[in-house]
XYZ file of C-alpha atoms in Angstrom:
113
model
C 0.820 25.150 27.342
C 2.498 22.836 23.972
C 1.929 19.705 25.680
C -1.979 20.073 26.258
C -2.150 21.235 22.850
C -0.149 17.991 21.446
C -2.040 16.135 24.209
C -5.609 17.517 22.503
C -4.082 17.185 18.960
C -3.263 13.331 19.877
C -6.852 12.648 21.265
C -8.489 13.921 18.013
C -6.339 11.982 15.730
C -6.803 8.943 18.032
C -10.435 9.294 17.324
C -10.385 10.038 13.930
C -8.426 6.815 13.532
C -10.887 4.892 15.320
C -13.349 6.339 13.088
C -11.828 5.705 9.976
C -10.532 2.088 10.933
C -14.669 1.525 11.471
C -15.320 3.004 8.145
C -12.716 0.540 6.454
C -13.782 -2.246 8.286
C -17.381 -1.432 7.290
C -16.565 -0.680 3.383
C -14.887 -4.364 3.830
C -17.650 -5.716 5.271
C -19.846 -4.503 2.579
C -17.990 -6.159 -0.376
C -17.736 -9.349 1.264
C -21.174 -9.471 1.779
C -21.750 -9.291 -1.365
C -20.674 -11.844 -4.328
C -20.044 -8.882 -6.329
C -16.630 -8.738 -8.778
C -15.109 -5.146 -7.886
C -13.441 -5.353 -11.136
C -16.648 -6.268 -13.602
C -19.567 -5.149 -10.987
C -20.671 -1.216 -11.559
C -20.709 -0.693 -7.718
C -17.390 -2.798 -7.088
C -15.254 0.110 -8.380
C -17.253 2.559 -6.145
C -16.308 0.361 -3.064
C -12.749 0.033 -4.172
C -12.490 3.393 -4.290
C -13.850 4.473 -0.885
C -11.522 1.716 0.762
C -8.516 2.971 -1.268
C -9.559 6.563 0.003
C -10.139 5.442 3.452
C -6.754 3.920 3.486
C -5.145 7.055 2.658
C -6.840 9.051 5.366
C -5.915 6.380 8.058
C -2.098 6.502 6.843
C -2.442 10.244 7.004
C -3.414 9.889 10.388
C -0.987 7.660 11.491
C 1.702 9.978 9.780
C 0.160 12.704 11.962
C 0.193 10.584 15.294
C 4.058 10.362 14.301
C 4.720 13.719 14.015
C 2.996 14.266 17.566
C 5.579 11.746 18.892
C 8.456 13.498 17.382
C 6.946 17.039 18.743
C 6.511 15.599 22.290
C 9.958 14.634 22.015
C 11.213 17.970 21.027
C 9.722 18.925 23.789
C 11.062 16.935 26.295
C 14.401 17.999 24.639
C 13.820 21.338 25.170
C 13.800 21.908 21.163
C 10.312 22.087 20.559
C 9.472 25.637 18.395
C 12.578 25.916 17.074
C 13.393 25.883 13.442
C 14.997 22.874 12.607
C 16.797 25.025 9.716
C 17.874 28.256 11.391
C 16.766 27.292 15.139
C 14.916 30.418 15.703
C 11.666 30.654 17.440
C 8.689 29.223 15.167
C 5.957 32.082 16.019
C 3.672 30.906 18.655
C 0.696 31.539 15.885
C 2.311 29.203 13.385
C 2.201 26.373 16.593
C -1.093 27.191 17.509
C -2.155 26.234 13.904
C -0.127 23.413 13.695
C 1.420 22.161 16.782
C 4.060 19.620 15.036
C 5.520 22.177 12.880
C 9.521 21.616 12.885
C 10.007 25.055 10.844
C 9.334 29.048 10.771
C 7.160 30.254 8.340
C 10.452 31.197 5.720
C 11.613 27.579 6.018
C 8.015 26.364 5.622
C 7.856 28.049 2.766
C 11.006 27.780 0.865
C 10.719 23.865 1.254
C 7.081 24.045 -0.266
C 8.345 25.409 -3.701
């Protein structure tokens, strides 16, 4: 069940990355096709902002893939679903909502503050 959930998460993230990379390429191509100067053209700032936003989303997706890799390694090692702080089981609902979770709710809350 956990392996299937992680595989589905990987598939969704891979598809998101393909779309984001295509969007980034299109935004880059749009700016190359024009002789606009991003710094001085009123539309230039919008194009640069769009590329920056897409690049940030690509970085997030790649980080999520790394988290999926780590979760799959924990699954193979038999430590998937155990809190990395206290060693107690992570509630199934949390793993369902966030399959790459490494901490129980208590310790996730503590690290966020």
